XYZ file of C-alpha atoms in Angstrom:
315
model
C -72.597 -32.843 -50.938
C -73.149 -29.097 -51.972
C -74.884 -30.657 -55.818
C -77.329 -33.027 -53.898
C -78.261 -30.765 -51.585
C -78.813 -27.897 -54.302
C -80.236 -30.494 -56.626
C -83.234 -31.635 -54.077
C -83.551 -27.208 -52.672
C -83.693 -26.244 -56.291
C -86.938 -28.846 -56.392
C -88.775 -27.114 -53.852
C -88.169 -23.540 -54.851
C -85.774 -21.316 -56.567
C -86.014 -19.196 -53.201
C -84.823 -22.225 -51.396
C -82.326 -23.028 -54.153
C -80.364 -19.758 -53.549
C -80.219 -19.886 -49.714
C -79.045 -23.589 -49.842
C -76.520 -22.299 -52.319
C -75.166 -19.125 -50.096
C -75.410 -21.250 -47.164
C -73.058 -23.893 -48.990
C -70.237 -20.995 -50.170
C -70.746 -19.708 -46.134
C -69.344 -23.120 -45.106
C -66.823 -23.302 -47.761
C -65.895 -20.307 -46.516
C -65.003 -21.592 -42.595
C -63.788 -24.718 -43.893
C -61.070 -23.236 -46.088
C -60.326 -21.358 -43.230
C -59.680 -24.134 -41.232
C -57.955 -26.565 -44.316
C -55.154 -23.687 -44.177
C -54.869 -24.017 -40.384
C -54.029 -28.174 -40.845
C -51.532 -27.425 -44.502
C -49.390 -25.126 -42.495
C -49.384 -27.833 -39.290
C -48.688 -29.956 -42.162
C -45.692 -28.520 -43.115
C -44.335 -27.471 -39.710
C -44.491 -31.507 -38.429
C -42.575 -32.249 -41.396
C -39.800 -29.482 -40.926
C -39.017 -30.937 -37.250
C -38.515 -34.190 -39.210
C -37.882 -34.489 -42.531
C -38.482 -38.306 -42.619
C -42.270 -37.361 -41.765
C -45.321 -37.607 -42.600
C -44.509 -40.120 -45.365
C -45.314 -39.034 -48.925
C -44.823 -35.537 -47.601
C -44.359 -33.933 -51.227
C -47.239 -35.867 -53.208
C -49.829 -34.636 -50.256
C -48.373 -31.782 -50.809
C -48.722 -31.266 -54.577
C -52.325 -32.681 -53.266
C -53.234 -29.686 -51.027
C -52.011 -27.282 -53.823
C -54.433 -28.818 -56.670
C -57.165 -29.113 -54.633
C -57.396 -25.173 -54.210
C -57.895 -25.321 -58.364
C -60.587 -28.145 -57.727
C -62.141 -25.555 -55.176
C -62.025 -22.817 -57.364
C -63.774 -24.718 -60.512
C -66.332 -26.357 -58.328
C -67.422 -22.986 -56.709
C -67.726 -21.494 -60.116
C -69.267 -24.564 -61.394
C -71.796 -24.546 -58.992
C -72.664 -20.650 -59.004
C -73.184 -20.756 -62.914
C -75.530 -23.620 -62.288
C -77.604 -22.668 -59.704
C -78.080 -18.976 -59.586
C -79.849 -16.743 -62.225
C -77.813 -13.961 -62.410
C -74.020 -12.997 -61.602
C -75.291 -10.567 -58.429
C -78.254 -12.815 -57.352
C -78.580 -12.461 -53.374
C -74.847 -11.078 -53.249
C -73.509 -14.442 -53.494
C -71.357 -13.287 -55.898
C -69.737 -11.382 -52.634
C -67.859 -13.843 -51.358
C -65.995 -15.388 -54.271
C -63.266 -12.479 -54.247
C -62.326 -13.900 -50.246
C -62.477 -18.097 -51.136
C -60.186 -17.320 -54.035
C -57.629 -15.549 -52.310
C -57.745 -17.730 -49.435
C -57.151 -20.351 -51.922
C -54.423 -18.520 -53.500
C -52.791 -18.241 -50.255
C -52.992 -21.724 -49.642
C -51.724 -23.214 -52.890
C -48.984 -20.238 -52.971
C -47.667 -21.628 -48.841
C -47.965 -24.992 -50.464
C -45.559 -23.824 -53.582
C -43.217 -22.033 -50.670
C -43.052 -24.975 -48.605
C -42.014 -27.588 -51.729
C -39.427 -24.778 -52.905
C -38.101 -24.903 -49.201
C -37.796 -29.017 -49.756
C -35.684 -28.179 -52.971
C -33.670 -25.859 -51.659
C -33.068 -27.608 -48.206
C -31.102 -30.126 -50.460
C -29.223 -27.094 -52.445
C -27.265 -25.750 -49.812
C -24.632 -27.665 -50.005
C -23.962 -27.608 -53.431
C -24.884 -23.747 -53.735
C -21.770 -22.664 -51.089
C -19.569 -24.417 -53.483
C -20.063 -21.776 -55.762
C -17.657 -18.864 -56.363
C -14.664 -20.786 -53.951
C -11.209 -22.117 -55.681
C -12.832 -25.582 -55.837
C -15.710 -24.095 -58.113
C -13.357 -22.377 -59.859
C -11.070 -25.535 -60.629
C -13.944 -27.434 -61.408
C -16.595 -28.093 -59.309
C -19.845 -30.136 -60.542
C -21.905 -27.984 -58.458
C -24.115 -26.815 -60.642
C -24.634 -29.568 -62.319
C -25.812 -31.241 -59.422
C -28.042 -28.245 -58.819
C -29.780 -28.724 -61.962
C -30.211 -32.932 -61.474
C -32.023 -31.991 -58.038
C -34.412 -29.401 -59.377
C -35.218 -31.336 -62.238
C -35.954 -34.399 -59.889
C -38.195 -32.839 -57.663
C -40.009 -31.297 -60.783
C -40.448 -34.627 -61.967
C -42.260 -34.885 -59.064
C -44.213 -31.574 -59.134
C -45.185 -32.402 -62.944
C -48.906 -33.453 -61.816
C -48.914 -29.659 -60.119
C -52.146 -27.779 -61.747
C -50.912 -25.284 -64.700
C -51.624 -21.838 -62.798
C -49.843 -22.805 -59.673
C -47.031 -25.096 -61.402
C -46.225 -21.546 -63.646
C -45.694 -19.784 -60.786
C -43.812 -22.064 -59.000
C -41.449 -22.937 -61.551
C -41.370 -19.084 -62.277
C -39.781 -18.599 -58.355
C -37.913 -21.564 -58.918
C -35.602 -20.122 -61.799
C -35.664 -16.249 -59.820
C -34.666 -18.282 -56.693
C -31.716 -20.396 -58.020
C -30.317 -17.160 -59.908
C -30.668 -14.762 -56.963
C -28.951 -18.010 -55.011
C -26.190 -17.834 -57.526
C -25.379 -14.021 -56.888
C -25.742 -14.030 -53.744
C -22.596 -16.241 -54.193
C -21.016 -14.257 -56.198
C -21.760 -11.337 -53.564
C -20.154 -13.203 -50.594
C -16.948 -12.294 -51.913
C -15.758 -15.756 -51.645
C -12.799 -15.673 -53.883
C -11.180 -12.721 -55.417
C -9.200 -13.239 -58.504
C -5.830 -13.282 -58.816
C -5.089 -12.596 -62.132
C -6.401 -11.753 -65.740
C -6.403 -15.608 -66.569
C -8.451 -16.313 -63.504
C -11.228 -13.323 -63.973
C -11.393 -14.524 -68.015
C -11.738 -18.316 -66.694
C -14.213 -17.566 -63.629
C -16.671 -15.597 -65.848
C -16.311 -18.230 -68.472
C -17.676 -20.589 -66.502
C -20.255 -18.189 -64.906
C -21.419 -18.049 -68.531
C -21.845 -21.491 -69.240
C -23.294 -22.115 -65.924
C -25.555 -19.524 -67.170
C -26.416 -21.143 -70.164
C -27.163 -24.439 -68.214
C -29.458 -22.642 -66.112
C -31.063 -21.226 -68.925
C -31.584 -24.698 -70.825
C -32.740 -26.426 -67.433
C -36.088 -23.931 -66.859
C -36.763 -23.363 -69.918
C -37.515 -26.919 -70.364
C -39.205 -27.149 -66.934
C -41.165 -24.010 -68.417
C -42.186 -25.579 -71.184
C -45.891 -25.539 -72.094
C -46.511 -23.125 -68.956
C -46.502 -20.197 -71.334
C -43.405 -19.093 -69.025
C -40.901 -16.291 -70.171
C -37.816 -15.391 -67.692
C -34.701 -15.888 -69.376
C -33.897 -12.514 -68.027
C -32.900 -14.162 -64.792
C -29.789 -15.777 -66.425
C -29.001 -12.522 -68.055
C -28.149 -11.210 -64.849
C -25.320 -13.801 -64.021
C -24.315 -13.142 -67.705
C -23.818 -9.436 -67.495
C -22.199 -9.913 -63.945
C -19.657 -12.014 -65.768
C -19.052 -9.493 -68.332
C -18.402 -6.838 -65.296
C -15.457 -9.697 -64.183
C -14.133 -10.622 -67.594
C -13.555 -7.212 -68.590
C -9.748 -7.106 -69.456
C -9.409 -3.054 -69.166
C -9.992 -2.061 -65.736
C -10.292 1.946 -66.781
C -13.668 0.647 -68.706
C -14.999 -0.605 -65.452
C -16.764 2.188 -64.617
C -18.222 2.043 -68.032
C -19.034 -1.695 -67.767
C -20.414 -1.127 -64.049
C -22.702 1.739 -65.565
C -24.430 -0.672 -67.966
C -24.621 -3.419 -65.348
C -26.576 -0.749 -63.090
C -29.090 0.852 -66.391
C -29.920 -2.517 -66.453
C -30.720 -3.413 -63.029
C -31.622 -0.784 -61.022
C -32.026 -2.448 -57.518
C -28.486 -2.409 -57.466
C -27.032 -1.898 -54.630
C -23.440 0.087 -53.952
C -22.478 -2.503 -51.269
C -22.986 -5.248 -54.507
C -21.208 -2.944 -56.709
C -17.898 -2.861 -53.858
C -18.896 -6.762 -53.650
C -18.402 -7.495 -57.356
C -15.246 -4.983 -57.667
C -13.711 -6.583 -54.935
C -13.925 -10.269 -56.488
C -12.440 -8.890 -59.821
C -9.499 -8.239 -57.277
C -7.544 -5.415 -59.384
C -9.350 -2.451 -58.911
C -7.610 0.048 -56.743
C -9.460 1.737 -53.635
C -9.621 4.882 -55.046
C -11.187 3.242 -58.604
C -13.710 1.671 -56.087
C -14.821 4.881 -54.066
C -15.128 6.739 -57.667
C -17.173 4.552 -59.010
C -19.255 3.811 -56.522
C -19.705 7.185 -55.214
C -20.279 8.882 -59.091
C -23.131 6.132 -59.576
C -24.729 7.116 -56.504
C -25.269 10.499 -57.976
C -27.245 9.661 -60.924
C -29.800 6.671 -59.620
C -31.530 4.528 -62.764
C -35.383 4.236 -62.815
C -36.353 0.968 -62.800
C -38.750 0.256 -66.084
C -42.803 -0.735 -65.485
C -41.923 -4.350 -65.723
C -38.625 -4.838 -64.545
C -39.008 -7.446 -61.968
C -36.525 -7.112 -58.949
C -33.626 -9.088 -58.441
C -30.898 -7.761 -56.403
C -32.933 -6.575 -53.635
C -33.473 -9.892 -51.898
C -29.170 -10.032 -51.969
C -27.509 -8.926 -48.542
C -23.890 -8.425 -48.817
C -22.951 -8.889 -45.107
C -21.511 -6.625 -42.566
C -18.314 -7.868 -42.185
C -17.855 -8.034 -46.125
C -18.755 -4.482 -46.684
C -16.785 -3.508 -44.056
C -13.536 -4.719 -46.788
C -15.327 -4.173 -49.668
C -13.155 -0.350 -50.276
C -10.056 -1.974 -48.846
């Protein structure tokens, strides 16, 4: 509607042409406005029932691409009808349209993740309990249901399906710590800490192969994510429990949105370190407080250790 119009303006006068045109991007402008209003009703009628609407996720993935198609067709259009970059301060209002657009594909990327990880749950508290640790499938299943509903994300436009499967992968890791944080299980022995962290390893590794291959063509780099299970595990595997401190150290260098309550959390799963050992550590690492580098990307931050757990943590 916007080319015809601009096509038969553009006829009559270039005057005309450019007031038809900031007229257009005016309207665009309330009508994005209200198209976010009806995506997030969208998604709220289909959180009271998950049956409905029907196709839920394809309209979704619809919604998301169509803020790309907004942004290309608003460019488009500006490099074809106006003379010059500032012409009439039209260029004004491309800065609001794309973050309004941004904000509507990112809610759109939010609400799919929520779909995903609605079906997680169940399979993510299964993690760190004795069944995981004599051999649950859990995250096995885990990765089968991402990879399914990324299967059906795969027609997702490349800037929004990078950044979703980006906060996929931080998502399922933080997920997985947070398990290991609930202090679930605490080992009982050297054979169980070497055999827990094991597996935390190769679940790790599984992890690791799953987004990378989601990732794949996206231009996306975050293996670091897995990393952090891995050096978690190496905290718990550690055989000599006078190195902790030394291990814990390096765990926190690393990852400096530590917190102490996930240091007492981890300690306490590892199940041989003495109260005192705990306080020491904890309270000597308090003193000296890492700075995080430029690019170091949070990742223990979004990981409450709850009230009830810290409360035992120094026990």
């Amino acid at each position: 509607m916007f080319e015809q119009n601009l096509q038969v303006a553009a006829q009559i006068s270039e005057d005309l042409k450019t007031k038809v045109l900031v007229l257009c991007l005016q309207q665009m402008n309330s009508f994005l406005s209200r198209y976010k209003d009806e995506a997030q009703l969208y998604k709220e009628e289909h959180l009271r029932d998950r049956q409905r609407p029907h196709c839920y996720v394809q309209y979704m993935v619809a919604i998301i691409n169509n803020c790309q198609t907004f942004k290309e067709s608003i460019i488009s259009l500006k490099r074809k009808y106006l003379r010059s970059a500032g012409e009439d301060g039209v260029s004004v209002s491309q800065p609001s349209m794309d973050g309004v657009l941004d904000a509507i594909a990112d809610e759109g990327c939010r609400s799919l993740l929520e779909e995903v990880f609605l079906d997680l749950e169940q399979h993510l508290s299964e993690l760190m309990t004795k069944k995981w640790l004599s051999g649950s499938n859990a995250v096995d299943i885990i990765c089968v249901t991402v990879e399914d509903y990324f299967n059906d994300f795969a027609k997702i436009k490349k800037p929004y399906k990078k950044r979703l499967t980006a906060e996929a992968h931080r998502r399922v890791v933080v997920e997985y710590l947070r398990a290991v944080m609930a202090k679930r299980i605490s080992f009982r022995s050297p054979e169980e800490r070497k055999e827990g962290a094991e597996r935390m390893v190769r679940e790790a590794e599984q992890l690791r192969f799953l987004f990378r291959k989601l990732a794949s063509g996206l231009g996306e780099e975050a293996d670091g994510y897995c990393d952090t299970i891995m050096a978690v595990a190496e905290v718990i595997k550690l055989t000599d429990p006078s190195l902790l401190y030394l291990e814990v150290s390096t765990l926190v260098s690393k990852y400096p949105d530590i917190r102490d309550e996930h240091i007492g959390a981890l300690l306490a799963m590892r199940g041989d370190a003495s109260r005192d050992m705990k306080q020491t550590i904890i309270e000597t690492l308090e003193q000296g407080p890492t700075q995080a580098s430029p690019n170091y990307v949070p990742i223990f931050r979004d990981i409450t250790v709850s009230g009830l757990n810290v409360a035992k943590l120094l026990k």
